[in-house]
Every structure is written in C-alpha cells, then in structure tokens.
PDB file of C-alpha atoms in Angstrom:
ATOM      1  CA  MET C   1     -15.934  87.059 -59.437  1.00 81.00           C
ATOM      2  CA  SER C   2     -18.021  83.852 -58.638  1.00 88.00           C
ATOM      3  CA  SER C   3     -21.663  83.271 -57.657  1.00 90.00           C
ATOM      4  CA  ILE C   4     -22.110  82.446 -54.163  1.00 93.00           C
ATOM      5  CA  VAL C   5     -25.427  81.361 -52.653  1.00 95.00           C
ATOM      6  CA  LEU C   6     -25.514  81.326 -48.771  1.00 96.00           C
ATOM      7  CA  PHE C   7     -28.294  79.046 -47.446  1.00 97.00           C
ATOM      8  CA  ASN C   8     -29.761  78.563 -43.934  1.00 98.00           C
ATOM      9  CA  LYS C   9     -30.534  74.860 -44.369  1.00 98.00           C
ATOM     10  CA  PRO C  10     -33.237  73.587 -42.146  1.00 97.00           C
ATOM     11  CA  TYR C  11     -33.525  69.992 -40.683  1.00 97.00           C
ATOM     12  CA  GLY C  12     -34.300  67.085 -42.870  1.00 96.00           C
ATOM     13  CA  VAL C  13     -32.919  68.722 -45.935  1.00 97.00           C
ATOM     14  CA  LEU C  14     -30.085  67.075 -48.312  1.00 97.00           C
ATOM     15  CA  SER C  15     -27.047  68.801 -49.299  1.00 95.00           C
ATOM     16  CA  GLN C  16     -28.362  67.922 -53.094  1.00 95.00           C
ATOM     17  CA  PHE C  17     -31.053  69.147 -55.491  1.00 95.00           C
ATOM     18  CA  THR C  18     -32.626  65.679 -55.427  1.00 94.00           C
ATOM     19  CA  PRO C  19     -34.993  64.295 -52.568  1.00 94.00           C
ATOM     20  CA  GLU C  20     -34.407  60.821 -51.262  1.00 94.00           C
ATOM     21  CA  GLY C  21     -36.558  58.584 -49.456  1.00 93.00           C
ATOM     22  CA  LYS C  22     -37.869  60.819 -46.368  1.00 94.00           C
ATOM     23  CA  TRP C  23     -35.520  63.690 -46.938  1.00 95.00           C
ATOM     24  CA  ARG C  24     -36.216  66.953 -48.754  1.00 96.00           C
ATOM     25  CA  ALA C  25     -33.781  68.544 -50.907  1.00 96.00           C
ATOM     26  CA  LEU C  26     -32.334  71.756 -51.938  1.00 97.00           C
ATOM     27  CA  ASN C  27     -34.832  71.962 -55.210  1.00 96.00           C
ATOM     28  CA  GLU C  28     -37.486  73.180 -52.720  1.00 96.00           C
ATOM     29  CA  PHE C  29     -35.738  76.304 -51.438  1.00 97.00           C
ATOM     30  CA  ILE C  30     -33.043  77.324 -54.115  1.00 96.00           C
ATOM     31  CA  ALA C  31     -34.322  78.718 -57.431  1.00 90.00           C
ATOM     32  CA  VAL C  32     -30.469  79.360 -58.911  1.00 89.00           C
ATOM     33  CA  LYS C  33     -29.407  77.360 -61.696  1.00 88.00           C
ATOM     34  CA  ASP C  34     -25.984  75.881 -62.041  1.00 91.00           C
ATOM     35  CA  VAL C  35     -24.735  76.260 -58.679  1.00 94.00           C
ATOM     36  CA  TYR C  36     -23.188  73.325 -56.633  1.00 93.00           C
ATOM     37  CA  VAL C  37     -22.754  72.499 -53.011  1.00 94.00           C
ATOM     38  CA  ALA C  38     -19.366  73.481 -51.668  1.00 91.00           C
ATOM     39  CA  GLY C  39     -18.982  71.270 -48.468  1.00 85.00           C
ATOM     40  CA  ARG C  40     -22.016  68.817 -47.413  1.00 88.00           C
ATOM     41  CA  LEU C  41     -23.993  69.169 -44.317  1.00 93.00           C
ATOM     42  CA  ASP C  42     -25.937  65.983 -42.980  1.00 94.00           C
ATOM     43  CA  ALA C  43     -29.656  65.922 -43.374  1.00 95.00           C
ATOM     44  CA  ASP C  44     -29.928  66.131 -39.635  1.00 95.00           C
ATOM     45  CA  SER C  45     -27.861  68.965 -39.430  1.00 97.00           C
ATOM     46  CA  GLU C  46     -28.829  72.432 -39.783  1.00 97.00           C
ATOM     47  CA  GLY C  47     -27.451  75.981 -40.901  1.00 97.00           C
ATOM     48  CA  LEU C  48     -25.059  77.645 -43.033  1.00 97.00           C
ATOM     49  CA  LEU C  49     -24.340  75.650 -46.636  1.00 97.00           C
ATOM     50  CA  ILE C  50     -22.511  77.478 -49.417  1.00 95.00           C
ATOM     51  CA  LEU C  51     -23.161  76.728 -52.974  1.00 95.00           C
ATOM     52  CA  THR C  52     -21.100  78.281 -56.040  1.00 94.00           C
ATOM     53  CA  ASP C  53     -20.957  78.108 -59.761  1.00 94.00           C
ATOM     54  CA  ASP C  54     -17.295  78.142 -59.605  1.00 92.00           C
ATOM     55  CA  GLY C  55     -15.835  74.497 -59.517  1.00 89.00           C
ATOM     56  CA  LYS C  56     -12.483  75.653 -58.406  1.00 90.00           C
ATOM     57  CA  LEU C  57     -13.877  77.650 -55.575  1.00 88.00           C
ATOM     58  CA  GLN C  58     -15.985  74.753 -54.435  1.00 89.00           C
ATOM     59  CA  ALA C  59     -13.159  72.472 -54.331  1.00 86.00           C
ATOM     60  CA  LYS C  60     -11.208  75.012 -52.385  1.00 86.00           C
ATOM     61  CA  ILE C  61     -14.267  75.719 -49.817  1.00 84.00           C
ATOM     62  CA  ALA C  62     -14.576  71.979 -48.992  1.00 81.00           C
ATOM     63  CA  ASP C  63     -10.816  70.935 -48.936  1.00 78.00           C
ATOM     64  CA  PRO C  64      -9.466  71.187 -45.464  1.00 73.00           C
ATOM     65  CA  LYS C  65      -5.857  71.691 -46.596  1.00 77.00           C
ATOM     66  CA  HIS C  66      -7.087  75.484 -47.524  1.00 74.00           C
ATOM     67  CA  LYS C  67      -7.974  75.973 -43.644  1.00 73.00           C
ATOM     68  CA  LEU C  68     -11.374  77.481 -44.091  1.00 84.00           C
ATOM     69  CA  GLU C  69     -12.623  77.503 -40.361  1.00 91.00           C
ATOM     70  CA  LYS C  70     -16.124  76.105 -40.058  1.00 94.00           C
ATOM     71  CA  THR C  71     -18.197  77.233 -37.016  1.00 96.00           C
ATOM     72  CA  TYR C  72     -20.754  75.183 -35.388  1.00 97.00           C
ATOM     73  CA  TRP C  73     -23.361  75.399 -32.358  1.00 98.00           C
ATOM     74  CA  ALA C  74     -23.721  71.914 -30.784  1.00 98.00           C
ATOM     75  CA  GLN C  75     -26.533  71.123 -28.377  1.00 97.00           C
ATOM     76  CA  VAL C  76     -25.117  68.351 -26.345  1.00 97.00           C
ATOM     77  CA  GLU C  77     -26.561  66.150 -23.620  1.00 95.00           C
ATOM     78  CA  GLY C  78     -25.310  66.965 -20.396  1.00 95.00           C
ATOM     79  CA  VAL C  79     -22.791  69.619 -19.310  1.00 96.00           C
ATOM     80  CA  PRO C  80     -19.179  69.133 -20.262  1.00 97.00           C
ATOM     81  CA  GLU C  81     -16.316  70.062 -17.631  1.00 96.00           C
ATOM     82  CA  GLU C  82     -13.303  72.104 -18.956  1.00 97.00           C
ATOM     83  CA  ALA C  83     -11.424  68.529 -18.805  1.00 97.00           C
ATOM     84  CA  ALA C  84     -13.900  67.170 -21.223  1.00 97.00           C
ATOM     85  CA  LEU C  85     -13.393  70.022 -23.599  1.00 98.00           C
ATOM     86  CA  ASP C  86      -9.350  70.164 -23.365  1.00 98.00           C
ATOM     87  CA  GLN C  87      -9.933  66.396 -25.259  1.00 97.00           C
ATOM     88  CA  LEU C  88     -11.276  68.388 -28.240  1.00 97.00           C
ATOM     89  CA  ARG C  89      -8.828  71.088 -27.772  1.00 97.00           C
ATOM     90  CA  ALA C  90      -6.017  68.880 -27.843  1.00 97.00           C
ATOM     91  CA  GLY C  91      -7.215  66.895 -31.041  1.00 95.00           C
ATOM     92  CA  ILE C  92      -9.371  63.909 -30.062  1.00 95.00           C
ATOM     93  CA  LYS C  93      -8.785  60.205 -31.759  1.00 94.00           C
ATOM     94  CA  LEU C  94     -11.811  58.895 -33.460  1.00 93.00           C
ATOM     95  CA  SER C  95     -12.255  55.392 -34.774  1.00 91.00           C
ATOM     96  CA  ASP C  96     -10.671  56.180 -38.470  1.00 91.00           C
ATOM     97  CA  PHE C  97      -8.679  59.278 -37.622  1.00 91.00           C
ATOM     98  CA  THR C  98      -7.306  62.104 -35.046  1.00 92.00           C
ATOM     99  CA  ALA C  99      -9.433  65.169 -35.296  1.00 93.00           C
ATOM    100  CA  LYS C 100      -7.104  68.098 -35.272  1.00 93.00           C
ATOM    101  CA  PRO C 101      -7.191  70.496 -32.176  1.00 96.00           C
ATOM    102  CA  ALA C 102     -10.541  72.443 -32.274  1.00 96.00           C
ATOM    103  CA  LYS C 103     -11.491  75.775 -30.378  1.00 97.00           C
ATOM    104  CA  VAL C 104     -14.289  74.912 -28.292  1.00 98.00           C
ATOM    105  CA  ARG C 105     -16.116  76.893 -25.686  1.00 98.00           C
ATOM    106  CA  LEU C 106     -19.717  76.306 -23.536  1.00 98.00           C
ATOM    107  CA  ILE C 107     -22.021  79.056 -24.922  1.00 98.00           C
ATOM    108  CA  GLU C 108     -25.694  80.219 -24.087  1.00 97.00           C
ATOM    109  CA  GLU C 109     -28.225  78.894 -26.506  1.00 95.00           C
ATOM    110  CA  PRO C 110     -27.610  81.501 -29.537  1.00 95.00           C
ATOM    111  CA  ALA C 111     -30.043  84.295 -29.699  1.00 91.00           C
ATOM    112  CA  GLY C 112     -32.671  84.328 -32.272  1.00 90.00           C
ATOM    113  CA  LEU C 113     -32.398  80.556 -32.721  1.00 93.00           C
ATOM    114  CA  TRP C 114     -35.362  78.999 -34.552  1.00 94.00           C
ATOM    115  CA  GLN C 115     -37.270  75.860 -33.373  1.00 91.00           C
ATOM    116  CA  ARG C 116     -36.322  72.656 -34.755  1.00 91.00           C
ATOM    117  CA  ASP C 117     -38.765  70.627 -36.648  1.00 87.00           C
ATOM    118  CA  PRO C 118     -39.087  67.999 -35.195  1.00 87.00           C
ATOM    119  CA  PRO C 119     -37.886  69.237 -31.935  1.00 87.00           C
ATOM    120  CA  ILE C 120     -34.966  67.456 -30.299  1.00 86.00           C
ATOM    121  CA  ARG C 121     -35.951  64.708 -27.667  1.00 81.00           C
ATOM    122  CA  PHE C 122     -36.450  66.287 -24.017  1.00 78.00           C
ATOM    123  CA  ARG C 123     -35.671  64.378 -21.142  1.00 77.00           C
ATOM    124  CA  ALA C 124     -36.108  66.257 -17.657  1.00 76.00           C
ATOM    125  CA  ALA C 125     -33.571  64.357 -15.815  1.00 81.00           C
ATOM    126  CA  ILE C 126     -30.761  65.335 -18.544  1.00 86.00           C
ATOM    127  CA  PRO C 127     -29.785  69.057 -18.587  1.00 92.00           C
ATOM    128  CA  THR C 128     -28.437  70.166 -22.178  1.00 95.00           C
ATOM    129  CA  SER C 129     -25.940  72.701 -23.076  1.00 97.00           C
ATOM    130  CA  TRP C 130     -24.492  74.492 -26.107  1.00 98.00           C
ATOM    131  CA  LEU C 131     -20.922  74.061 -27.381  1.00 98.00           C
ATOM    132  CA  GLU C 132     -19.276  76.368 -30.092  1.00 98.00           C
ATOM    133  CA  ILE C 133     -17.014  74.264 -31.968  1.00 98.00           C
ATOM    134  CA  ARG C 134     -14.495  75.491 -34.662  1.00 97.00           C
ATOM    135  CA  ILE C 135     -12.941  73.230 -36.914  1.00 95.00           C
ATOM    136  CA  SER C 136     -11.086  73.314 -40.250  1.00 88.00           C
ATOM    137  CA  GLU C 137     -11.780  70.051 -41.115  1.00 86.00           C
ATOM    138  CA  GLY C 138     -14.885  68.529 -42.150  1.00 77.00           C
ATOM    139  CA  LYS C 139     -15.112  64.758 -41.968  1.00 83.00           C
ATOM    140  CA  ASN C 140     -18.375  62.707 -42.319  1.00 83.00           C
ATOM    141  CA  ARG C 141     -20.331  63.365 -38.818  1.00 90.00           C
ATOM    142  CA  GLN C 142     -17.021  64.849 -37.353  1.00 93.00           C
ATOM    143  CA  VAL C 143     -18.636  67.384 -34.675  1.00 96.00           C
ATOM    144  CA  ARG C 144     -21.147  64.506 -33.743  1.00 96.00           C
ATOM    145  CA  ARG C 145     -18.479  61.968 -33.139  1.00 96.00           C
ATOM    146  CA  MET C 146     -16.143  64.320 -31.470  1.00 97.00           C
ATOM    147  CA  THR C 147     -18.828  65.186 -28.774  1.00 97.00           C
ATOM    148  CA  ALA C 148     -19.804  61.501 -28.532  1.00 97.00           C
ATOM    149  CA  ALA C 149     -16.340  60.739 -28.009  1.00 97.00           C
ATOM    150  CA  ILE C 150     -15.818  62.969 -24.863  1.00 97.00           C
ATOM    151  CA  GLY C 151     -19.405  61.609 -23.366  1.00 96.00           C
ATOM    152  CA  TYR C 152     -21.536  64.215 -24.538  1.00 97.00           C
ATOM    153  CA  PRO C 153     -23.511  63.449 -27.536  1.00 96.00           C
ATOM    154  CA  THR C 154     -24.780  65.966 -29.814  1.00 96.00           C
ATOM    155  CA  LEU C 155     -28.592  66.331 -30.041  1.00 96.00           C
ATOM    156  CA  ARG C 156     -28.728  69.209 -32.390  1.00 97.00           C
ATOM    157  CA  LEU C 157     -25.835  70.625 -34.743  1.00 98.00           C
ATOM    158  CA  ILE C 158     -25.908  73.709 -36.299  1.00 98.00           C
ATOM    159  CA  ARG C 159     -23.203  75.120 -38.650  1.00 97.00           C
ATOM    160  CA  ALA C 160     -23.236  79.004 -37.924  1.00 97.00           C
ATOM    161  CA  ALA C 161     -20.040  80.079 -40.197  1.00 95.00           C
ATOM    162  CA  ILE C 162     -17.704  79.000 -43.001  1.00 93.00           C
ATOM    163  CA  GLY C 163     -14.844  81.470 -42.960  1.00 90.00           C
ATOM    164  CA  ALA C 164     -16.166  84.897 -42.887  1.00 91.00           C
ATOM    165  CA  ALA C 165     -19.824  83.657 -44.094  1.00 93.00           C
ATOM    166  CA  THR C 166     -22.440  83.643 -41.457  1.00 94.00           C
ATOM    167  CA  LEU C 167     -25.970  82.806 -40.768  1.00 94.00           C
ATOM    168  CA  ASP C 168     -26.506  86.607 -39.989  1.00 93.00           C
ATOM    169  CA  GLY C 169     -29.827  87.920 -41.591  1.00 92.00           C
ATOM    170  CA  LEU C 170     -30.741  84.374 -43.102  1.00 95.00           C
ATOM    171  CA  ALA C 171     -33.859  82.905 -41.790  1.00 95.00           C
ATOM    172  CA  LEU C 172     -34.466  79.237 -41.834  1.00 97.00           C
ATOM    173  CA  GLY C 173     -34.921  78.140 -45.189  1.00 97.00           C
ATOM    174  CA  GLN C 174     -33.781  81.450 -46.740  1.00 97.00           C
ATOM    175  CA  TRP C 175     -30.731  82.187 -49.098  1.00 97.00           C
ATOM    176  CA  ARG C 176     -29.082  84.901 -50.397  1.00 94.00           C
ATOM    177  CA  LYS C 177     -26.869  85.237 -53.757  1.00 93.00           C
ATOM    178  CA  ILE C 178     -23.661  87.385 -53.675  1.00 88.00           C
ATOM    179  CA  ASP C 179     -20.617  87.686 -55.884  1.00 87.00           C
ATOM    180  CA  GLY C 180     -17.310  86.859 -54.072  1.00 86.00           C
ATOM    181  CA  SER C 181     -14.239  85.159 -54.191  1.00 84.00           C
ATOM    182  CA  TYR C 182     -12.227  82.673 -51.728  1.00 84.00           C
ATOM    183  CA  GLN C 183     -10.567  86.020 -50.322  1.00 84.00           C
ATOM    184  CA  ASP C 184     -13.945  87.351 -49.429  1.00 83.00           C
ATOM    185  CA  LEU C 185     -14.609  84.055 -47.413  1.00 86.00           C
ATOM    186  CA  GLN C 186     -11.422  84.141 -45.682  1.00 82.00           C
ATOM    187  CA  GLY C 187     -12.160  87.562 -43.802  1.00 77.00           C
ATOM    188  CA  ARG C 188     -13.005  90.431 -45.999  1.00 55.00           C
ATOM    189  CA  PHE C 189     -16.764  89.072 -46.460  1.00 51.00           C
ATOM    190  CA  ASN C 190     -18.931  90.957 -44.004  1.00 46.00           C
ATOM    191  CA  GLU C 191     -16.816  94.524 -43.927  1.00 40.00           C
TER     192      GLU C 191
END
C-alpha cells in the first residue's frame, strides 16, 4: 500500500511545496513529508490534488494512457447550447493537439461550493453557467482551452474527482491521508 494524500487546493496555490512570486505553496497546508504531486493543477484552478510517496503510483496517476478519468466543474461565461457541448463530446481541435472526446453536461452550481478568494469577475449583462467535464487527458490548461474553443471562457475551474477519489468531506485547504493503490483510485476507493 502507498500513502495517498487527498488535498482540496485553494485558488492561488501552486502544485508544489515552494512558493513562487505571488503564489502560495503546498507547504502552508500539508504537513506530510516525502509525498509528491501526482498530476498538477494550475494556481488559478481549485480542487482535488493527489500526492503520494510512491513514484510508480505518481507516474501512473499523471499518465493519460492509464485513463484515470478526471472530473472538473467549470463555471463558464454564458450558457452553452447542446451543439457547443457536442463539439467537446466529439473531441475538439486545439492549437497543438486534438482533445479526446469529453463527457460533458450542464449542471447546477455544485452544492456546498465554497466562495473563491478573490471572487470571479461579475458582469450583470452576461450570465454564467456550470459544466461538469470528464476527461482522461490532462494537458496544460486543457479544460480552459476547450471551453474557450467553443466560445464559453472558463471563469472558475474546480477538479472534483480523480478516478474514484473525490472532494467529499474535504473543506477548502484541508487534506486527508489514506493508504491505497491504483486499483482503489480506479473504483474501489469510496466503497
């Protein structure tokens, strides 16, 4: 069994233990030694980050060929029509690669969602909506680039799950350490 740390990363925190410039780092939150990030999350994104002490597990979680599905909640500018969402479902061409087909649907604002600090910009004339987007890739800023490509820029991005690991029971800035394996992350995790 490997040590796995599940962390609900706030906005403005880097996926590393050393701060840089205006960004904070994991060392402010996680008091576990010898764990490493398995799959990054941009400083301006929030939500689930997995760390582990097992290098092979770390590589497997981060590698798209192992198809560990990642679930994101994206607050976008505007309200996408099904035709726009169908472009994501079909796989969308971006400047440097074609994103594989995503599972995507309009959702209500997730229940119990924390306030972002700082809040997103608000414009009375432009509504926002929430999408749930599931992908097994994880290229740099992929979800943001995908929603922008269909004309609905992402204002706020939260990773809600990686495989069977979720944010359930983790307040913003909180972490939980468990013992587990890749198989647990594939589906037996929350049983």
